[in-house]
mmCIF file of C-alpha atoms and ligand atoms in Angstrom:
data_model
loop_
_atom_site.group_PDB
_atom_site.id
_atom_site.type_symbol
_atom_site.label_atom_id
_atom_site.label_comp_id
_atom_site.label_asym_id
_atom_site.label_seq_id
_atom_site.Cartn_x
_atom_site.Cartn_y
_atom_site.Cartn_z
ATOM 1 C CA MET A 74 68.752 110.104 64.945
ATOM 2 C CA SER A 75 69.484 107.201 67.237
ATOM 3 C CA GLN A 76 69.813 107.557 70.969
ATOM 4 C CA ILE A 77 73.308 107.934 72.392
ATOM 5 C CA LEU A 78 73.956 106.948 75.991
ATOM 6 C CA VAL A 79 76.911 107.901 78.155
ATOM 7 C CA THR A 80 78.559 104.607 77.377
ATOM 8 C CA ARG A 81 77.896 101.289 75.654
ATOM 9 C CA SER A 82 79.284 97.932 76.716
ATOM 10 C CA SER A 83 82.085 96.486 74.635
ATOM 11 C CA MET A 84 81.133 92.979 73.539
ATOM 12 C CA PRO A 85 82.850 90.275 71.517
ATOM 13 C CA ASP A 86 81.182 88.877 68.399
ATOM 14 C CA TYR A 87 78.212 86.715 69.274
ATOM 15 C CA GLU A 88 79.876 83.687 67.647
ATOM 16 C CA GLU A 89 83.074 84.214 69.602
ATOM 17 C CA PHE A 90 81.222 84.263 72.906
ATOM 18 C CA CYS A 91 79.164 81.194 71.910
ATOM 19 C CA GLU A 92 82.362 79.340 71.094
ATOM 20 C CA GLU A 93 83.814 80.281 74.481
ATOM 21 C CA ILE A 94 80.766 79.150 76.441
ATOM 22 C CA LYS A 95 80.195 75.968 74.393
ATOM 23 C CA LYS A 96 82.408 74.073 76.821
ATOM 24 C CA LEU A 97 80.045 74.978 79.649
ATOM 25 C CA TRP A 98 77.330 72.926 77.925
ATOM 26 C CA GLU A 99 79.753 70.025 77.891
ATOM 27 C CA SER A 100 80.935 70.338 81.486
ATOM 28 C CA HIS A 101 77.759 71.720 83.104
ATOM 29 C CA TRP A 102 80.200 73.533 85.390
ATOM 30 C CA LEU A 103 78.787 77.048 85.726
ATOM 31 C CA THR A 104 80.454 78.607 88.752
ATOM 32 C CA ASN A 105 82.643 77.925 91.830
ATOM 33 C CA MET A 106 86.011 78.677 90.266
ATOM 34 C CA GLY A 107 85.768 76.538 87.141
ATOM 35 C CA THR A 108 88.100 76.451 84.158
ATOM 36 C CA GLU A 109 86.983 79.814 82.715
ATOM 37 C CA HIS A 110 87.527 81.496 86.073
ATOM 38 C CA LYS A 111 90.994 79.991 86.379
ATOM 39 C CA GLU A 112 91.915 80.940 82.832
ATOM 40 C CA LEU A 113 90.748 84.546 83.182
ATOM 41 C CA GLN A 114 92.646 84.898 86.449
ATOM 42 C CA ARG A 115 95.824 83.614 84.796
ATOM 43 C CA GLU A 116 95.383 85.872 81.781
ATOM 44 C CA LEU A 117 94.770 88.943 83.913
ATOM 45 C CA GLU A 118 97.842 88.265 86.037
ATOM 46 C CA GLY A 119 99.816 88.213 82.802
ATOM 47 C CA TYR A 120 98.126 91.254 81.245
ATOM 48 C CA LEU A 121 98.524 93.357 84.374
ATOM 49 C CA GLY A 122 101.946 92.050 85.358
ATOM 50 C CA CYS A 123 100.470 91.431 88.795
ATOM 51 C CA PRO A 124 101.304 88.268 90.767
ATOM 52 C CA HIS A 125 97.919 87.852 92.494
ATOM 53 C CA VAL A 126 94.502 88.622 91.022
ATOM 54 C CA VAL A 127 91.461 87.503 93.024
ATOM 55 C CA LEU A 128 88.304 87.610 90.909
ATOM 56 C CA TYR A 129 84.956 88.778 92.266
ATOM 57 C CA THR A 130 81.364 88.901 91.120
ATOM 58 C CA ASN A 131 81.547 92.706 91.160
ATOM 59 C CA GLY A 132 83.943 95.496 92.014
ATOM 60 C CA HIS A 133 82.059 96.658 95.079
ATOM 61 C CA LEU A 134 82.359 93.356 96.919
ATOM 62 C CA ALA A 135 86.008 93.181 95.906
ATOM 63 C CA LEU A 136 86.600 96.545 97.600
ATOM 64 C CA GLU A 137 84.456 95.766 100.623
ATOM 65 C CA ASN A 138 86.208 92.437 101.128
ATOM 66 C CA VAL A 139 89.755 93.687 100.749
ATOM 67 C CA ILE A 140 89.092 96.414 103.315
ATOM 68 C CA ALA A 141 87.604 93.779 105.645
ATOM 69 C CA ALA A 142 90.583 91.497 105.065
ATOM 70 C CA MET A 143 92.863 94.149 106.541
ATOM 71 C CA GLN A 144 91.039 93.724 109.909
ATOM 72 C CA PHE A 145 91.110 97.342 111.010
ATOM 73 C CA PRO A 146 89.599 98.008 114.462
ATOM 74 C CA LYS A 147 85.969 99.183 114.298
ATOM 75 C CA GLY A 148 85.647 102.970 114.296
ATOM 76 C CA SER A 149 89.059 103.513 112.686
ATOM 77 C CA GLU A 150 89.376 106.364 110.203
ATOM 78 C CA VAL A 151 90.016 105.926 106.484
ATOM 79 C CA ILE A 152 91.000 108.897 104.325
ATOM 80 C CA THR A 153 89.206 108.947 100.984
ATOM 81 C CA THR A 154 87.464 111.331 98.570
ATOM 82 C CA PRO A 155 83.760 112.075 98.030
ATOM 83 C CA PHE A 156 84.168 112.641 94.260
ATOM 84 C CA THR A 157 83.402 109.037 93.392
ATOM 85 C CA PHE A 158 80.658 106.466 92.958
ATOM 86 C CA ALA A 159 78.650 105.463 96.058
ATOM 87 C CA SER A 160 80.569 102.194 96.255
ATOM 88 C CA THR A 161 83.838 103.669 97.554
ATOM 89 C CA THR A 162 82.350 105.339 100.608
ATOM 90 C CA HIS A 163 79.848 102.544 101.234
ATOM 91 C CA ALA A 164 82.648 99.941 101.241
ATOM 92 C CA ILE A 165 84.371 101.852 104.056
ATOM 93 C CA VAL A 166 81.221 102.467 106.100
ATOM 94 C CA ARG A 167 79.904 98.916 105.672
ATOM 95 C CA ASN A 168 83.145 97.798 107.348
ATOM 96 C CA ASP A 169 82.292 99.921 110.438
ATOM 97 C CA LEU A 170 85.035 102.401 109.577
ATOM 98 C CA ILE A 171 84.754 106.184 109.373
ATOM 99 C CA PRO A 172 85.418 107.842 106.015
ATOM 100 C CA VAL A 173 87.366 111.069 106.402
ATOM 101 C CA PHE A 174 86.904 113.078 103.242
ATOM 102 C CA CYS A 175 89.937 114.660 101.659
ATOM 103 C CA ASP A 176 89.468 117.190 98.884
ATOM 104 C CA VAL A 177 90.494 116.438 95.302
ATOM 105 C CA ASN A 178 92.969 118.432 93.257
ATOM 106 C CA PRO A 179 91.673 120.716 90.493
ATOM 107 C CA GLU A 180 93.919 119.198 87.804
ATOM 108 C CA ASP A 181 92.883 115.564 87.547
ATOM 109 C CA TYR A 182 90.196 115.333 90.273
ATOM 110 C CA THR A 183 92.011 112.614 92.231
ATOM 111 C CA ILE A 184 92.786 112.947 95.949
ATOM 112 C CA ASP A 185 94.831 116.051 96.734
ATOM 113 C CA ALA A 186 97.898 114.369 98.208
ATOM 114 C CA GLU A 187 99.034 117.669 99.725
ATOM 115 C CA LYS A 188 95.956 117.664 101.966
ATOM 116 C CA ILE A 189 96.164 114.085 103.233
ATOM 117 C CA GLU A 190 98.568 114.567 106.138
ATOM 118 C CA SER A 191 96.493 117.258 107.840
ATOM 119 C CA LEU A 192 93.655 114.700 108.117
ATOM 120 C CA ILE A 193 95.711 111.964 109.776
ATOM 121 C CA THR A 194 94.876 111.299 113.444
ATOM 122 C CA GLU A 195 95.822 108.483 115.817
ATOM 123 C CA LYS A 196 92.694 106.669 114.570
ATOM 124 C CA THR A 197 93.723 106.713 110.889
ATOM 125 C CA VAL A 198 94.504 103.267 109.506
ATOM 126 C CA ALA A 199 94.291 103.571 105.740
ATOM 127 C CA ILE A 200 93.906 105.682 102.627
ATOM 128 C CA VAL A 201 91.407 104.685 99.929
ATOM 129 C CA PRO A 202 92.172 106.945 96.947
ATOM 130 C CA VAL A 203 90.237 106.719 93.685
ATOM 131 C CA HIS A 204 91.812 106.807 90.213
ATOM 132 C CA VAL A 205 88.748 108.734 89.108
ATOM 133 C CA TYR A 206 87.904 108.660 85.355
ATOM 134 C CA GLY A 207 91.058 106.537 84.958
ATOM 135 C CA ASN A 208 93.284 109.440 86.043
ATOM 136 C CA MET A 209 96.085 108.108 88.213
ATOM 137 C CA CYS A 210 96.423 109.458 91.748
ATOM 138 C CA ASP A 211 99.802 110.750 92.863
ATOM 139 C CA VAL A 212 100.903 107.220 93.734
ATOM 140 C CA GLU A 213 104.433 108.232 94.715
ATOM 141 C CA LYS A 214 103.409 110.898 97.218
ATOM 142 C CA ILE A 215 100.685 108.673 98.642
ATOM 143 C CA ALA A 216 103.161 105.797 99.093
ATOM 144 C CA ASP A 217 105.529 108.135 100.902
ATOM 145 C CA ILE A 218 102.823 109.442 103.272
ATOM 146 C CA ALA A 219 101.570 105.922 103.961
ATOM 147 C CA LYS A 220 105.045 104.668 104.740
ATOM 148 C CA ARG A 221 105.852 107.509 107.110
ATOM 149 C CA HIS A 222 102.566 107.124 109.005
ATOM 150 C CA GLY A 223 102.233 103.332 108.862
ATOM 151 C CA LEU A 224 98.992 103.397 106.845
ATOM 152 C CA LYS A 225 97.610 100.898 104.343
ATOM 153 C CA VAL A 226 96.718 102.087 100.848
ATOM 154 C CA ILE A 227 93.856 100.441 98.985
ATOM 155 C CA TYR A 228 93.245 101.928 95.552
ATOM 156 C CA ASP A 229 89.762 102.116 94.114
ATOM 157 C CA ALA A 230 90.976 101.510 90.568
ATOM 158 C CA ALA A 231 87.456 100.778 89.255
ATOM 159 C CA HIS A 232 88.049 103.200 86.365
ATOM 160 C CA ALA A 233 91.700 102.453 85.777
ATOM 161 C CA PHE A 234 91.961 99.014 84.200
ATOM 162 C CA ALA A 235 94.806 99.008 81.644
ATOM 163 C CA VAL A 236 96.101 102.368 82.850
ATOM 164 C CA LYS A 237 99.845 102.491 83.435
ATOM 165 C CA TYR A 238 102.102 104.892 85.309
ATOM 166 C CA LYS A 239 105.729 104.877 84.150
ATOM 167 C CA GLY A 240 104.971 101.588 82.405
ATOM 168 C CA VAL A 241 103.559 99.899 85.535
ATOM 169 C CA SER A 242 99.906 98.852 85.676
ATOM 170 C CA SER A 243 97.581 100.582 88.132
ATOM 171 C CA ALA A 244 97.107 97.081 89.601
ATOM 172 C CA ASN A 245 100.506 97.293 91.205
ATOM 173 C CA PHE A 246 100.313 100.365 93.430
ATOM 174 C CA GLY A 247 99.352 100.403 97.094
ATOM 175 C CA ASP A 248 98.770 97.395 99.332
ATOM 176 C CA ALA A 249 95.889 96.407 97.070
ATOM 177 C CA ALA A 250 93.996 97.717 94.045
ATOM 178 C CA MET A 251 90.389 96.981 93.156
ATOM 179 C CA PHE A 252 89.058 96.902 89.593
ATOM 180 C CA SER A 253 85.444 96.928 88.470
ATOM 181 C CA PHE A 254 84.601 94.856 85.409
ATOM 182 C CA HIS A 255 81.032 96.176 85.241
ATOM 183 C CA ALA A 256 79.304 96.394 81.859
ATOM 184 C CA THR A 257 80.042 100.133 81.769
ATOM 185 C CA LYS A 258 83.794 99.753 82.172
ATOM 186 C CA VAL A 259 86.606 99.747 79.600
ATOM 187 C CA PHE A 260 87.025 96.020 80.259
ATOM 188 C CA ASN A 261 83.912 94.140 81.326
ATOM 189 C CA THR A 262 82.884 90.689 82.499
ATOM 190 C CA ILE A 263 79.186 91.728 82.448
ATOM 191 C CA GLU A 264 79.387 92.319 86.205
ATOM 192 C CA GLY A 265 82.697 91.592 87.859
ATOM 193 C CA GLY A 266 85.709 92.848 89.673
ATOM 194 C CA ALA A 267 89.044 91.908 91.144
ATOM 195 C CA VAL A 268 91.487 92.608 93.909
ATOM 196 C CA CYS A 269 95.109 92.834 92.792
ATOM 197 C CA LEU A 270 97.900 92.245 95.242
ATOM 198 C CA ALA A 271 101.658 92.328 95.091
ATOM 199 C CA ASN A 272 102.093 89.617 97.724
ATOM 200 C CA ASP A 273 100.102 86.591 98.798
ATOM 201 C CA THR A 274 99.382 87.476 102.439
ATOM 202 C CA LEU A 275 95.689 88.285 101.849
ATOM 203 C CA VAL A 276 94.961 85.896 98.996
ATOM 204 C CA ASP A 277 93.642 83.004 101.127
ATOM 205 C CA THR A 278 91.517 85.372 103.212
ATOM 206 C CA LEU A 279 89.978 86.961 100.117
ATOM 207 C CA ASN A 280 89.246 83.553 98.615
ATOM 208 C CA ASP A 281 87.636 82.511 101.922
ATOM 209 C CA MET A 282 85.596 85.703 102.013
ATOM 210 C CA LYS A 283 84.168 85.177 98.553
ATOM 211 C CA ASN A 284 83.353 81.484 99.061
ATOM 212 C CA PHE A 285 81.962 81.012 102.583
ATOM 213 C CA GLY A 286 85.396 80.178 103.985
ATOM 214 C CA ILE A 287 85.098 76.749 102.397
ATOM 215 C CA ARG A 288 88.439 75.041 101.815
ATOM 216 C CA GLY A 289 87.099 71.615 100.746
ATOM 217 C CA PRO A 290 83.994 69.434 100.983
ATOM 218 C CA GLU A 291 84.527 68.818 104.676
ATOM 219 C CA ARG A 292 86.330 71.975 105.740
ATOM 220 C CA CYS A 293 85.078 75.472 106.531
ATOM 221 C CA VAL A 294 87.652 77.769 108.115
ATOM 222 C CA PHE A 295 86.150 81.259 107.936
ATOM 223 C CA VAL A 296 82.768 82.999 108.205
ATOM 224 C CA GLY A 297 82.805 84.154 104.599
ATOM 225 C CA GLY A 298 80.066 85.246 102.218
ATOM 226 C CA ASN A 299 79.513 84.568 98.529
ATOM 227 C CA ALA A 300 81.027 86.872 95.927
ATOM 228 C CA LYS A 301 82.342 84.487 93.282
ATOM 229 C CA MET A 302 82.638 85.344 89.620
ATOM 230 C CA ASN A 303 80.725 82.761 87.591
ATOM 231 C CA GLU A 304 81.836 80.988 84.415
ATOM 232 C CA PHE A 305 79.740 83.115 82.024
ATOM 233 C CA GLN A 306 81.244 86.288 83.461
ATOM 234 C CA ALA A 307 84.751 84.843 83.155
ATOM 235 C CA ALA A 308 84.057 83.715 79.565
ATOM 236 C CA MET A 309 82.989 87.260 78.664
ATOM 237 C CA GLY A 310 86.188 88.538 80.225
ATOM 238 C CA ILE A 311 88.354 86.090 78.267
ATOM 239 C CA CYS A 312 86.727 87.220 75.007
ATOM 240 C CA ASN A 313 86.827 90.948 75.824
ATOM 241 C CA LEU A 314 90.465 90.795 76.876
ATOM 242 C CA ARG A 315 91.419 89.574 73.391
ATOM 243 C CA HIS A 316 90.077 92.815 71.896
ATOM 244 C CA LEU A 317 90.899 95.236 74.677
ATOM 245 C CA ASP A 318 93.892 96.992 73.169
ATOM 246 C CA ARG A 319 91.929 97.661 69.973
ATOM 247 C CA GLU A 320 88.965 98.936 71.951
ATOM 248 C CA ILE A 321 91.235 101.335 73.850
ATOM 249 C CA ALA A 322 92.742 102.573 70.568
ATOM 250 C CA LYS A 323 89.215 103.327 69.315
ATOM 251 C CA ARG A 324 88.439 105.199 72.525
ATOM 252 C CA LYS A 325 91.600 107.202 71.960
ATOM 253 C CA SER A 326 90.296 108.354 68.561
ATOM 254 C CA VAL A 327 87.036 109.425 70.175
ATOM 255 C CA MET A 328 88.926 111.338 72.850
ATOM 256 C CA GLU A 329 91.126 113.020 70.220
ATOM 257 C CA ARG A 330 88.075 114.157 68.268
ATOM 258 C CA TYR A 331 86.510 115.612 71.416
ATOM 259 C CA ARG A 332 89.753 117.461 72.172
ATOM 260 C CA GLU A 333 90.009 118.810 68.622
ATOM 261 C CA ARG A 334 86.526 120.247 68.923
ATOM 262 C CA LEU A 335 86.440 121.420 72.544
ATOM 263 C CA GLU A 336 89.997 122.227 73.609
ATOM 264 C CA GLY A 337 90.608 125.936 74.144
ATOM 265 C CA VAL A 338 86.913 126.883 74.095
ATOM 266 C CA ALA A 339 86.375 129.624 76.672
ATOM 267 C CA GLY A 340 84.532 128.367 79.748
ATOM 268 C CA LEU A 341 85.232 124.661 79.122
ATOM 269 C CA ARG A 342 87.846 122.731 81.043
ATOM 270 C CA LEU A 343 89.103 119.365 79.890
ATOM 271 C CA CYS A 344 91.393 117.042 81.852
ATOM 272 C CA ARG A 345 94.957 117.390 80.632
ATOM 273 C CA PRO A 346 96.711 114.141 79.702
ATOM 274 C CA GLN A 347 98.789 113.112 82.724
ATOM 275 C CA LYS A 348 102.566 112.970 82.558
ATOM 276 C CA ASP A 349 104.004 109.425 82.429
ATOM 277 C CA VAL A 350 100.489 107.914 82.263
ATOM 278 C CA GLU A 351 99.173 105.591 79.565
ATOM 279 C CA SER A 352 95.429 106.235 79.627
ATOM 280 C CA ASN A 353 92.486 103.916 78.979
ATOM 281 C CA TYR A 354 90.224 106.839 77.926
ATOM 282 C CA ALA A 355 87.498 105.617 80.248
ATOM 283 C CA TYR A 356 85.502 108.832 80.582
ATOM 284 C CA PHE A 357 85.409 112.271 78.976
ATOM 285 C CA PRO A 358 84.657 114.820 81.711
ATOM 286 C CA VAL A 359 84.098 118.484 80.838
ATOM 287 C CA VAL A 360 83.857 121.233 83.468
ATOM 288 C CA PHE A 361 81.618 124.180 82.571
ATOM 289 C CA ASP A 362 82.512 127.487 84.187
ATOM 290 C CA GLY A 363 81.884 130.827 82.483
ATOM 291 C CA PHE A 364 80.816 129.067 79.291
ATOM 292 C CA GLY A 365 77.575 130.952 78.692
ATOM 293 C CA ALA A 366 75.485 127.959 79.721
ATOM 294 C CA ASP A 367 75.840 125.954 82.895
ATOM 295 C CA ARG A 368 76.323 122.209 83.191
ATOM 296 C CA ASN A 369 72.633 121.519 83.746
ATOM 297 C CA GLN A 370 71.611 123.507 80.673
ATOM 298 C CA VAL A 371 74.056 121.571 78.502
ATOM 299 C CA PHE A 372 72.825 118.309 80.024
ATOM 300 C CA GLU A 373 69.229 119.276 79.126
ATOM 301 C CA ALA A 374 70.143 120.386 75.603
ATOM 302 C CA LEU A 375 71.840 117.056 74.914
ATOM 303 C CA GLY A 376 68.912 115.203 76.449
ATOM 304 C CA GLN A 377 66.496 116.935 74.078
ATOM 305 C CA GLN A 378 68.447 115.372 71.214
ATOM 306 C CA GLU A 379 68.339 111.936 72.909
ATOM 307 C CA ILE A 380 71.947 112.163 74.026
ATOM 308 C CA THR A 381 72.491 111.144 77.633
ATOM 309 C CA ALA A 382 75.546 112.633 79.272
ATOM 310 C CA ARG A 383 75.990 111.973 82.991
ATOM 311 C CA LYS A 384 76.833 114.107 86.017
ATOM 312 C CA TYR A 385 79.478 111.723 87.340
ATOM 313 C CA PHE A 386 80.023 112.493 90.246
ATOM 314 C CA TYR A 387 77.134 114.591 91.482
ATOM 315 C CA PRO A 388 76.055 114.488 94.249
ATOM 316 C CA LEU A 389 79.232 114.007 96.258
ATOM 317 C CA THR A 390 79.094 111.009 98.567
ATOM 318 C CA ASN A 391 79.678 113.274 101.592
ATOM 319 C CA SER A 392 76.275 114.847 100.883
ATOM 320 C CA PHE A 393 74.308 111.593 100.540
ATOM 321 C CA GLU A 394 71.244 111.526 102.774
ATOM 322 C CA CYS A 395 72.333 108.142 104.128
ATOM 323 C CA TYR A 396 75.359 109.928 105.612
ATOM 324 C CA THR A 397 73.488 112.788 107.324
ATOM 325 C CA ASP A 398 74.563 111.479 110.734
ATOM 326 C CA LEU A 399 78.189 110.993 109.753
ATOM 327 C CA PRO A 400 80.246 113.645 111.597
ATOM 328 C CA THR A 401 82.722 113.835 108.708
ATOM 329 C CA ALA A 402 80.027 114.538 106.079
ATOM 330 C CA GLY A 403 79.471 117.937 104.464
ATOM 331 C CA VAL A 404 80.502 119.269 101.082
ATOM 332 C CA GLU A 405 81.950 122.453 102.609
ATOM 333 C CA LYS A 406 84.895 120.352 103.821
ATOM 334 C CA THR A 407 85.813 119.491 100.215
ATOM 335 C CA PRO A 408 85.358 122.741 98.247
ATOM 336 C CA VAL A 409 87.174 121.666 95.071
ATOM 337 C CA ALA A 410 85.120 118.473 94.860
ATOM 338 C CA ALA A 411 81.959 120.536 95.490
ATOM 339 C CA TYR A 412 82.935 122.960 92.714
ATOM 340 C CA LEU A 413 83.489 120.082 90.279
ATOM 341 C CA ALA A 414 80.368 118.160 91.220
ATOM 342 C CA ASP A 415 78.269 121.233 90.345
ATOM 343 C CA ARG A 416 79.961 121.823 87.005
ATOM 344 C CA VAL A 417 81.121 118.549 85.511
ATOM 345 C CA LEU A 418 79.471 116.539 82.772
ATOM 346 C CA THR A 419 80.873 113.304 81.397
ATOM 347 C CA LEU A 420 80.120 113.179 77.696
ATOM 348 C CA PRO A 421 79.361 109.894 75.887
ATOM 349 C CA MET A 422 82.489 107.787 75.551
ATOM 350 C CA TYR A 423 82.844 104.266 74.202
ATOM 351 C CA ALA A 424 84.871 102.440 71.607
ATOM 352 C CA ASP A 425 82.135 102.290 68.959
ATOM 353 C CA LEU A 426 81.035 105.906 69.262
ATOM 354 C CA ALA A 427 81.169 107.208 65.687
ATOM 355 C CA LEU A 428 83.242 110.329 65.110
ATOM 356 C CA GLU A 429 80.237 111.913 63.353
ATOM 357 C CA ASP A 430 78.327 111.410 66.586
ATOM 358 C CA VAL A 431 81.149 113.044 68.537
ATOM 359 C CA ASP A 432 80.823 115.990 66.156
ATOM 360 C CA ARG A 433 77.076 116.097 66.700
ATOM 361 C CA ILE A 434 77.545 116.051 70.484
ATOM 362 C CA CYS A 435 80.134 118.841 70.263
ATOM 363 C CA ASP A 436 77.867 120.905 67.977
ATOM 364 C CA ILE A 437 75.084 120.718 70.549
ATOM 365 C CA VAL A 438 77.435 121.560 73.430
ATOM 366 C CA LEU A 439 78.878 124.556 71.574
ATOM 367 C CA SER A 440 75.451 125.752 70.484
ATOM 368 C CA CYS A 441 74.525 126.153 74.166
ATOM 369 C CA ARG A 442 76.734 129.257 74.393
ATOM 370 C CA GLY A 443 73.877 131.134 72.760
HETATM 371 N N1 T4K B 98 84.210 102.444 92.560
HETATM 372 C C1 T4K B 98 83.994 103.316 91.565
HETATM 373 C C2 T4K B 98 84.823 104.546 91.464
HETATM 374 C C3 T4K B 98 83.007 103.037 90.609
HETATM 375 O O1 T4K B 98 82.763 103.919 89.608
HETATM 376 C C4 T4K B 98 82.251 101.852 90.706
HETATM 377 C C5 T4K B 98 81.214 101.558 89.741
HETATM 378 C C6 T4K B 98 82.539 100.963 91.771
HETATM 379 C C7 T4K B 98 83.531 101.311 92.682
HETATM 380 C C8 T4K B 98 81.791 99.691 91.976
HETATM 381 O O2 T4K B 98 82.042 98.739 90.952
HETATM 382 P P1 T4K B 98 80.883 97.638 90.557
HETATM 383 O O3 T4K B 98 80.412 96.977 91.845
HETATM 384 O O4 T4K B 98 79.781 98.372 89.830
HETATM 385 O O5 T4K B 98 81.628 96.662 89.693
HETATM 386 C C9 T4K B 98 77.361 102.752 86.637
HETATM 387 C C10 T4K B 98 77.826 101.361 86.974
HETATM 388 O O6 T4K B 98 76.744 100.510 87.361
HETATM 389 C C11 T4K B 98 78.873 101.301 88.033
HETATM 390 O O7 T4K B 98 79.543 100.066 87.865
HETATM 391 C C12 T4K B 98 79.889 102.409 87.861
HETATM 392 N N2 T4K B 98 80.860 102.448 88.925
HETATM 393 C C13 T4K B 98 79.195 103.749 87.787
HETATM 394 C C14 T4K B 98 80.158 104.891 87.600
HETATM 395 O O8 T4K B 98 78.346 103.731 86.658
HETATM 396 P P2 T4K B 98 75.033 103.876 86.748
HETATM 397 O O9 T4K B 98 73.963 103.874 87.800
HETATM 398 O O10 T4K B 98 75.454 105.154 86.189
HETATM 399 O O11 T4K B 98 74.693 102.833 85.564
HETATM 400 P P3 T4K B 98 73.564 102.878 84.457
HETATM 401 O O12 T4K B 98 72.760 101.650 84.574
HETATM 402 O O13 T4K B 98 72.862 104.186 84.488
HETATM 403 O O14 T4K B 98 74.411 102.753 83.110
HETATM 404 C C15 T4K B 98 75.117 103.846 82.547
HETATM 405 C C16 T4K B 98 75.129 103.674 81.050
HETATM 406 O O15 T4K B 98 75.901 102.547 80.697
HETATM 407 C C17 T4K B 98 73.769 103.429 80.419
HETATM 408 O O16 T4K B 98 73.188 104.649 80.095
HETATM 409 C C18 T4K B 98 74.093 102.627 79.173
HETATM 410 C C19 T4K B 98 75.358 101.911 79.526
HETATM 411 N N3 T4K B 98 75.128 100.494 79.844
HETATM 412 C C20 T4K B 98 74.622 100.157 81.054
HETATM 413 C C21 T4K B 98 74.416 98.844 81.366
HETATM 414 C C22 T4K B 98 73.868 98.457 82.706
HETATM 415 C C23 T4K B 98 75.436 99.539 78.901
HETATM 416 O O17 T4K B 98 75.889 99.848 77.785
HETATM 417 N N4 T4K B 98 75.242 98.230 79.211
HETATM 418 C C24 T4K B 98 74.739 97.830 80.412
HETATM 419 O O18 T4K B 98 74.591 96.616 80.645
HETATM 420 O O19 T4K B 98 76.272 103.129 87.432
#
């Protein structure tokens, strides 16, 4: 039996990628916003129906930079959730801002919009919600809260590329949305990311931030860093975008097979499909509670058969040792997130996962009941 990992990068045919990068051998232009970069940016703006897409070398720097571009005073508070990858919280803290952790809701594990307002103080400047697993946050309620309190909303949409709410791409909610195009994501550029914006007010700043503030051979206007997407990354994105809708359809079949096998089993909780949301089937989280085996036992049983599920997202970021001194840290402040982090397992999910393998994974999971 071959090893199955939690995910496997989607890749174009070798020949297709070679054809795409052939021009780089002609031009010798490898980075610094070359033709591949420009083409991918244009294609993504079209695919997402978003007027401004700023490409980055990874999603984390995209998030860190867009928060920085908003120029919040140091020490300001940003409401976010701890049920996420390290990147979300780190991006806030690395900008000298204080993350204030809001709990998640028990339905789709995104920020509990009902609990946001009680966390707002005179120091609050923004909300950074996460469309975790590709589940959309309550974008309407969040927009309403933000408007009434004069807050910015920056979505961590790392998991939500190609997800739509009421027909509108996740790129188009909030003041900005960040995507990750990491190898593990539904759409990848090897490493990569983007900031998506509805208007152009931050576009120049973001471009300065990712390219040293250089505006021409003899002009430097901003103390920027380097976070450019290179031409090989962009070429991978151009190829992968051609096949994306098919890849998502294959993921859907995998998800349907999982649901057929696991839905309604006592002690297992699956995420319900969200109303008005077109999913990208990025992850397949299962919560184990009263199943007859706990999450860690199922994780071990799968591991013994060379199947690697993952405990995304355990531990919560508000329990990271690097945040011991943060006054807002502590899992007791986010009990639903703490409950989930102790019980959730994301099962293998990728476009090429064979349905027989899904069956095998489900057989092992179900056999853990004893
Ligand atoms: N915000 C959120 C909510 C995020 O989830 C992330 C990233 C970010 C922000 C930041 O975006 P980036 O700066 O990464 O663009 C992985 C990814 O590295 C990370 O991108 C992702 N979230 C996170 C949820 O998962 P690990 O430490 O679990 O990755 P790793 O190396 O264990 O890989 C997981 C599995 O993926 C492997 O078992 C096999 C498969 N894989 C991995 C790699 C590296 C491939 O098939 N191909 C590959 O090249 O973090």
